[in-house]
Amino acid sequence: MSLAFPVVDHPSPALAAAIEERLADPGFGRYFTDHMALATWHQGSGWGEDSTGPYTPFAVDPAGAVLHYAQEVFEGLKAYRHSDGSVWLFRPEMNARRLIRSAERLGLPTLPEEDFLTSVRSVVTADQRWVPNGEGEKSLYLRPFMFADENFLGVRSAERVRYAVIASPVGPYFPSGVKPVDIWVTTTYSRAGTGGTGAAKCGGNYASSLVAQKEAYEHGCGQVLFTDAATHTWLEELGGMNIFLVTGEGKLLTPPTSGTILDGITRDSILTIAPELGLGAEVRPVALDELVDGVASGRIVEAFACGTAAVVTPIGRFHQEGADPLFLTQQQGTATMAIRNRLLDIQYGRGDDAYGWRHRVC
Ligand code: PLP
Ligand code: COI
């Protein structure tokens, strides 16, 4: 039977003035709305106990399996307010399907696509006051997640699992907004290897990226670029985003999602809209040497990071241990900005939705 996530109203929701203050300068992931969706899965009986109720802390037992073995997966998507006040999701079924794939890889139960969509719609509807207007690229970021909620130290898949959706009003992920971000290229640390969890959106991938991300910050960079774990020869992705390079002839290059990188929904959307912007796209392995030589010779003129949080953020420079920084010649390049604007126009209802990607919530 499908889950309904019936709404249990918060007894003392945030005052309008408090919401207004937070929406004026939301940052990223700092504030949370009044409600959250919840459901629990039990081995044998499946999903149930679904509701959208007041945002409340979990009581996690010290023996809770997720604290020890990181059996956890999550998603990230946004609700956008259009100029007429309506609120829309962008390709939420893609997040639902990816959560299923992530859950399968982590030995967690799968949540049917329809239930995922109901949970997300339920939170957005209950907390629609928290959806900022679209100015300054603001939106309501939704974070569905699932974790092992069994108090047991044996190493096996949990027999009790929690699913939840929380929501956070956000502005741009990078505090500098659309200003080019610098990238630290690591050939020391790896994010994922063949047969590992790279293609799953699981917390462990992010935990293992943090030491490299710290190194990036120490070198003045906003994100880290990982190369393949086996040879450190091929570009993979950033700690929390996919990557595209743009050649002088206006061709987009991005590595294939061959099991070690996240199959980004933004990445997929960019590959779909590229032809309408007159941009060719090549999905193929891209060597680190090709990046270094290409930027140095001027063959690669632009690069950008993309993801739900980052949207499309231009890359300014690549830094590597013991090497001079590589400057992209186009810092907010024509192709990067055309893609960014087209994507935002679809998401905020300013442009036509030729692909049926927008879903109205309220
Ligand atoms: N790669 C990683 C590691 C990410 O965390 C994200 C963000 O979700 C992406 C890529 C981009 O995925 P999407 O465009 O679906 O947000
Ligand atoms: C997202 O873009 O939704 C992510 O999960 C990435 C993270 C850097 C916030």
Coordinates of C-alpha atoms and ligand atoms in Angstrom, one line a residue:
M1 CA 0.0 0.0 0.0
S2 CA 1.2 3.5 -0.8
L3 CA 2.3 5.8 2.0
A4 CA 0.3 9.1 2.5
F5 CA 2.6 11.1 4.8
P6 CA -0.5 12.8 6.4
V7 CA 0.4 16.2 7.9
V8 CA 0.4 16.7 11.6
D9 CA 0.6 20.5 12.0
H10 CA 3.4 22.0 14.1
P11 CA 1.8 23.3 17.4
S12 CA 4.0 26.4 17.4
P13 CA 5.3 27.0 13.9
A14 CA 7.8 29.8 13.2
L15 CA 6.5 33.3 13.1
A16 CA 6.2 35.0 9.8
A17 CA 8.8 37.6 10.8
A18 CA 11.3 34.9 11.8
I19 CA 10.8 33.2 8.4
E20 CA 11.2 36.5 6.6
E21 CA 14.5 37.2 8.4
R22 CA 15.9 33.8 7.5
L23 CA 14.8 33.9 3.9
A24 CA 16.5 37.3 3.5
D25 CA 19.9 35.7 4.0
P26 CA 19.5 31.9 4.2
G27 CA 23.1 30.8 3.4
F28 CA 23.1 27.1 2.7
G29 CA 21.8 24.4 5.0
R30 CA 21.7 26.6 8.1
Y31 CA 18.0 26.9 8.8
F32 CA 15.3 24.2 8.8
T33 CA 11.6 24.5 8.3
D34 CA 8.8 23.6 10.7
H35 CA 8.0 20.1 9.4
M36 CA 9.7 16.9 8.4
A37 CA 8.4 13.7 6.7
L38 CA 9.1 10.4 8.5
A39 CA 8.5 6.7 7.7
T40 CA 9.9 3.5 9.3
W41 CA 10.7 0.2 7.6
H42 CA 10.7 -3.0 9.6
Q43 CA 12.0 -6.3 8.3
G44 CA 9.0 -8.4 7.6
S45 CA 6.3 -5.7 7.6
G46 CA 7.9 -3.1 5.3
W47 CA 7.3 0.7 5.2
G48 CA 4.8 2.3 7.5
E49 CA 4.4 4.9 10.4
D50 CA 4.5 7.6 7.8
S51 CA 3.7 11.2 8.6
T52 CA 4.7 14.8 8.0
G53 CA 5.0 16.3 11.5
P54 CA 6.9 18.8 13.5
Y55 CA 10.7 19.0 12.9
T56 CA 12.1 17.0 15.8
P57 CA 15.5 15.6 16.8
F58 CA 15.9 11.8 16.6
A59 CA 16.8 9.9 19.7
V60 CA 19.7 7.8 18.5
D61 CA 20.9 5.0 20.7
P62 CA 24.7 4.8 21.2
A63 CA 24.5 1.3 19.6
G64 CA 22.5 2.7 16.6
A65 CA 24.0 0.9 13.6
V66 CA 24.3 4.0 11.4
L67 CA 26.8 5.5 13.9
H68 CA 29.1 2.5 13.5
Y69 CA 28.7 1.2 10.0
A70 CA 27.4 4.3 8.1
Q71 CA 24.5 2.5 6.4
E72 CA 22.9 5.7 5.1
V73 CA 21.9 7.2 1.8
F74 CA 20.4 10.6 0.9
E75 CA 19.1 12.8 -1.9
G76 CA 19.1 16.5 -2.7
L77 CA 16.6 18.5 -4.7
K78 CA 15.0 21.9 -4.6
A79 CA 11.6 23.5 -4.7
Y80 CA 11.5 26.7 -6.7
R81 CA 9.0 29.6 -6.4
H82 CA 7.9 31.1 -9.7
S83 CA 7.0 34.7 -10.2
D84 CA 3.3 34.0 -9.9
G85 CA 3.9 32.5 -6.4
S86 CA 3.5 28.9 -7.4
V87 CA 6.0 26.3 -6.2
W88 CA 7.6 23.6 -8.4
L89 CA 10.0 20.7 -8.2
F90 CA 12.6 19.9 -10.9
R91 CA 12.7 16.2 -12.1
P92 CA 12.0 14.8 -8.6
E93 CA 11.4 11.3 -10.1
M94 CA 15.1 11.2 -11.0
N95 CA 15.9 11.7 -7.3
A96 CA 13.4 9.0 -6.3
R97 CA 15.0 6.5 -8.7
R98 CA 18.6 7.4 -7.6
L99 CA 17.6 6.9 -4.0
I100 CA 16.4 3.4 -4.9
R101 CA 19.8 2.7 -6.6
S102 CA 21.7 4.1 -3.7
A103 CA 19.6 2.1 -1.2
E104 CA 20.2 -1.1 -3.2
R105 CA 23.9 -0.6 -3.1
L106 CA 24.0 0.1 0.7
G107 CA 21.8 -2.9 1.5
L108 CA 18.9 -0.7 2.6
P109 CA 15.2 -1.2 1.7
T110 CA 14.0 0.7 -1.3
L111 CA 11.3 3.3 -1.0
P112 CA 8.9 3.2 -4.0
E113 CA 9.1 6.2 -6.4
E114 CA 5.5 7.2 -5.7
D115 CA 6.1 7.3 -1.9
F116 CA 9.3 9.4 -2.3
L117 CA 7.3 11.9 -4.4
T118 CA 4.4 12.0 -1.9
S119 CA 6.8 12.6 1.0
V120 CA 8.6 15.5 -0.8
R121 CA 5.3 17.1 -1.9
S122 CA 3.9 16.8 1.6
V123 CA 6.9 18.6 3.2
V124 CA 6.9 21.4 0.6
T125 CA 3.1 21.9 0.9
A126 CA 3.2 21.9 4.7
D127 CA 6.2 24.4 4.7
Q128 CA 5.3 26.5 1.6
R129 CA 5.8 29.7 3.6
W130 CA 9.5 28.7 3.7
V131 CA 10.0 28.7 -0.1
P132 CA 11.8 31.9 -0.9
N133 CA 11.1 33.9 -4.0
G134 CA 13.5 33.1 -6.8
E135 CA 15.6 36.3 -6.5
G136 CA 19.3 35.8 -5.8
E137 CA 18.9 32.1 -6.8
K138 CA 17.1 31.2 -3.6
S139 CA 15.0 28.0 -3.2
L140 CA 13.9 25.4 -0.7
Y141 CA 16.5 22.6 -0.6
L142 CA 15.0 19.2 0.3
R143 CA 17.1 16.5 1.9
P144 CA 15.4 13.1 1.8
F145 CA 17.6 10.5 3.6
M146 CA 17.4 6.9 5.0
F147 CA 19.5 5.3 7.7
A148 CA 20.0 2.1 9.7
D149 CA 18.0 2.6 12.9
E150 CA 18.7 -0.6 14.7
N151 CA 20.6 -0.9 18.0
F152 CA 22.9 -3.8 17.1
L153 CA 26.7 -4.1 16.6
G154 CA 26.8 -7.1 14.3
V155 CA 27.7 -6.2 10.8
R156 CA 24.7 -6.8 8.6
S157 CA 21.9 -4.8 7.0
A158 CA 19.7 -3.2 9.6
E159 CA 16.2 -4.7 10.2
R160 CA 14.8 -1.3 11.2
V161 CA 15.4 1.7 8.9
R162 CA 14.2 5.3 9.1
Y163 CA 13.4 7.5 6.1
A164 CA 13.0 11.3 6.6
V165 CA 12.7 14.5 4.5
I166 CA 13.9 17.8 6.0
A167 CA 13.9 21.1 4.2
S168 CA 16.2 24.2 4.3
P169 CA 15.8 27.5 2.6
V170 CA 19.0 28.2 0.7
G171 CA 20.9 30.7 -1.4
P172 CA 23.9 29.8 -3.6
Y173 CA 26.0 26.9 -2.3
F174 CA 29.3 28.9 -2.7
P175 CA 29.1 32.1 -0.6
S176 CA 30.7 33.9 -3.6
G177 CA 27.7 33.0 -5.7
V178 CA 28.4 32.8 -9.4
K179 CA 32.0 34.0 -9.1
P180 CA 34.4 31.4 -10.4
V181 CA 35.5 28.8 -7.9
D182 CA 39.0 27.5 -7.7
I183 CA 39.6 23.7 -7.8
W184 CA 42.2 21.6 -6.0
V185 CA 43.1 18.5 -8.0
T186 CA 44.1 15.6 -5.8
T187 CA 46.1 12.6 -6.9
T188 CA 46.7 11.5 -3.3
Y189 CA 43.2 10.8 -2.1
S190 CA 40.4 8.8 -3.9
R191 CA 36.7 9.1 -3.5
A192 CA 35.7 5.8 -5.0
G193 CA 37.0 2.7 -6.7
T194 CA 35.6 0.2 -9.1
G195 CA 33.0 -1.9 -7.3
G196 CA 32.7 0.6 -4.5
T197 CA 30.0 3.1 -3.6
G198 CA 30.9 6.0 -5.9
A199 CA 27.7 5.9 -7.8
A200 CA 25.6 5.8 -4.7
K201 CA 24.7 9.0 -2.8
C202 CA 25.8 7.7 0.6
G203 CA 27.2 9.7 3.5
G204 CA 30.4 7.6 3.5
N205 CA 31.5 9.0 0.2
Y206 CA 31.4 12.5 1.6
A207 CA 33.1 11.5 4.8
S208 CA 36.0 10.1 2.8
S209 CA 36.2 13.3 0.7
L210 CA 36.6 15.6 3.7
V211 CA 40.4 15.3 4.2
A212 CA 40.9 16.2 0.5
Q213 CA 38.4 19.0 0.8
K214 CA 40.3 20.3 3.8
E215 CA 43.5 20.3 1.6
A216 CA 41.5 22.2 -1.0
Y217 CA 40.5 24.9 1.5
E218 CA 44.1 25.2 2.7
H219 CA 45.1 26.0 -0.9
G220 CA 42.4 28.6 -1.3
C221 CA 40.1 26.3 -3.3
G222 CA 36.4 25.8 -2.9
Q223 CA 36.2 22.2 -4.1
V224 CA 38.4 19.2 -4.7
L225 CA 38.6 17.3 -8.1
F226 CA 39.1 13.5 -7.7
T227 CA 40.8 11.4 -10.3
D228 CA 40.4 7.6 -10.7
A229 CA 41.5 5.6 -7.7
A230 CA 43.5 3.0 -9.7
T231 CA 45.8 5.2 -11.7
H232 CA 45.0 8.9 -10.9
T233 CA 45.0 9.5 -14.6
W234 CA 41.3 10.2 -15.4
L235 CA 39.1 12.9 -14.1
E236 CA 36.1 11.8 -12.1
E237 CA 34.1 14.4 -10.2
L238 CA 34.3 17.0 -7.5
G239 CA 33.5 16.3 -3.8
G240 CA 29.9 17.4 -4.2
M241 CA 29.4 18.1 -7.9
N242 CA 30.0 16.8 -11.4
I243 CA 32.5 18.6 -13.8
F244 CA 32.4 19.8 -17.4
L245 CA 35.2 21.2 -19.5
V246 CA 34.4 23.4 -22.6
T247 CA 36.7 23.5 -25.6
G248 CA 37.3 26.6 -27.7
E249 CA 35.0 25.1 -30.4
G250 CA 32.2 25.1 -27.9
K251 CA 32.2 21.4 -27.2
L252 CA 31.3 20.1 -23.7
L253 CA 33.4 17.3 -22.2
T254 CA 32.4 15.3 -19.2
P255 CA 33.5 11.9 -17.8
P256 CA 31.1 8.9 -18.2
T257 CA 29.2 7.7 -15.1
S258 CA 30.9 4.4 -15.2
G259 CA 30.2 3.3 -11.6
T260 CA 32.6 5.5 -9.6
I261 CA 30.9 8.9 -10.0
L262 CA 27.4 10.2 -9.1
D263 CA 25.0 10.2 -12.0
G264 CA 24.0 13.9 -11.5
I265 CA 20.6 15.1 -12.5
T266 CA 22.0 18.5 -13.3
R267 CA 24.7 16.8 -15.5
D268 CA 22.0 14.8 -17.3
S269 CA 19.9 18.0 -17.8
I270 CA 22.9 19.9 -19.2
L271 CA 23.7 17.1 -21.7
T272 CA 20.0 17.3 -22.8
I273 CA 19.9 21.0 -23.3
A274 CA 23.4 21.5 -24.8
P275 CA 22.2 20.9 -28.4
E276 CA 19.5 23.6 -28.2
L277 CA 22.3 26.1 -27.2
G278 CA 24.4 25.0 -30.2
L279 CA 26.9 23.1 -28.0
G280 CA 28.2 19.7 -28.8
A281 CA 28.7 17.3 -26.0
E282 CA 31.2 14.4 -25.6
V283 CA 30.8 12.0 -22.7
R284 CA 34.1 10.1 -22.6
P285 CA 37.1 9.5 -20.3
V286 CA 39.0 12.8 -19.9
A287 CA 42.7 12.4 -18.8
L288 CA 44.2 14.8 -16.3
D289 CA 46.9 15.4 -18.8
E290 CA 44.3 16.5 -21.3
L291 CA 43.0 19.0 -18.8
V292 CA 46.5 20.3 -18.0
D293 CA 47.7 20.5 -21.6
G294 CA 44.3 21.8 -22.8
V295 CA 44.1 24.7 -20.4
A296 CA 47.8 25.5 -21.0
S297 CA 47.4 25.5 -24.8
G298 CA 44.1 27.3 -24.8
R299 CA 42.1 24.3 -26.2
I300 CA 40.0 24.2 -23.1
V301 CA 38.7 27.6 -22.4
E302 CA 36.0 27.1 -19.8
A303 CA 35.1 24.6 -17.0
F304 CA 32.3 24.4 -14.6
A305 CA 30.9 22.5 -11.6
C306 CA 27.3 21.4 -11.6
G307 CA 24.9 19.9 -9.2
T308 CA 21.6 20.7 -7.4
A309 CA 23.4 22.8 -4.7
A310 CA 25.9 24.3 -7.0
V311 CA 23.6 24.8 -10.1
V312 CA 26.3 25.7 -12.6
T313 CA 29.3 27.4 -11.1
P314 CA 32.2 28.6 -13.3
I315 CA 35.7 27.3 -12.5
G316 CA 38.4 29.9 -12.4
R317 CA 41.6 28.0 -11.8
F318 CA 42.9 24.4 -11.2
H319 CA 45.6 24.0 -8.6
Q320 CA 47.8 21.0 -8.1
E321 CA 50.6 20.1 -5.6
G322 CA 53.9 21.4 -6.9
A323 CA 52.5 23.0 -10.1
D324 CA 51.6 26.5 -11.2
P325 CA 47.9 27.3 -11.1
L326 CA 46.1 26.8 -14.4
F327 CA 44.0 29.7 -15.4
L328 CA 40.9 29.2 -17.6
T329 CA 40.9 31.9 -20.3
Q330 CA 37.1 32.4 -19.9
Q331 CA 36.3 32.9 -16.3
Q332 CA 32.5 33.2 -16.7
G333 CA 32.5 31.7 -20.1
T334 CA 29.8 32.1 -22.7
A335 CA 28.9 28.4 -22.8
T336 CA 28.9 28.1 -19.0
M337 CA 26.6 31.1 -18.5
A338 CA 24.3 30.1 -21.4
I339 CA 23.8 26.7 -19.8
R340 CA 23.4 28.2 -16.3
N341 CA 20.8 30.7 -17.5
R342 CA 18.8 28.2 -19.5
L343 CA 18.7 25.7 -16.6
L344 CA 17.7 28.4 -14.1
D345 CA 15.0 29.7 -16.5
I346 CA 13.5 26.2 -16.7
Q347 CA 13.7 25.8 -12.9
Y348 CA 12.2 29.2 -12.0
G349 CA 9.5 29.1 -14.8
R350 CA 11.0 31.9 -16.8
G351 CA 11.7 29.7 -19.9
D352 CA 9.7 27.0 -21.7
D353 CA 9.8 23.5 -20.3
A354 CA 10.2 21.5 -23.5
Y355 CA 11.2 18.4 -21.6
G356 CA 8.4 18.3 -19.0
W357 CA 10.8 18.6 -16.1
R358 CA 8.8 20.9 -13.9
H359 CA 6.2 19.5 -11.4
R360 CA 3.9 21.9 -9.7
V361 CA 3.4 21.3 -5.9
C362 CA 1.3 24.2 -4.8
Ligands
PLP1 N1 28.4 14.5 -7.6 C1 28.4 14.5 -6.2 C2 29.4 13.8 -5.4 C3 27.3 15.2 -5.6 O1 27.2 15.2 -4.3 C4 26.3 15.8 -6.4 C5 25.2 16.5 -5.8 O2 24.2 16.0 -5.5 C6 26.5 15.7 -7.8 C7 27.5 15.0 -8.3 C8 25.4 16.3 -8.7 O3 24.2 15.6 -8.7 P1 22.8 16.3 -8.9 O4 23.0 17.1 -10.1 O5 21.9 15.3 -9.1 O6 22.6 17.2 -7.7
COI2 C1 23.5 18.5 -3.8 O1 23.9 19.2 -4.7 O2 22.3 18.2 -3.6 C2 24.4 17.8 -2.9 O3 24.1 16.9 -2.2 C3 25.8 18.2 -2.8 C4 26.3 18.8 -1.5 C5 27.6 19.5 -1.8 C6 25.3 19.7 -0.8

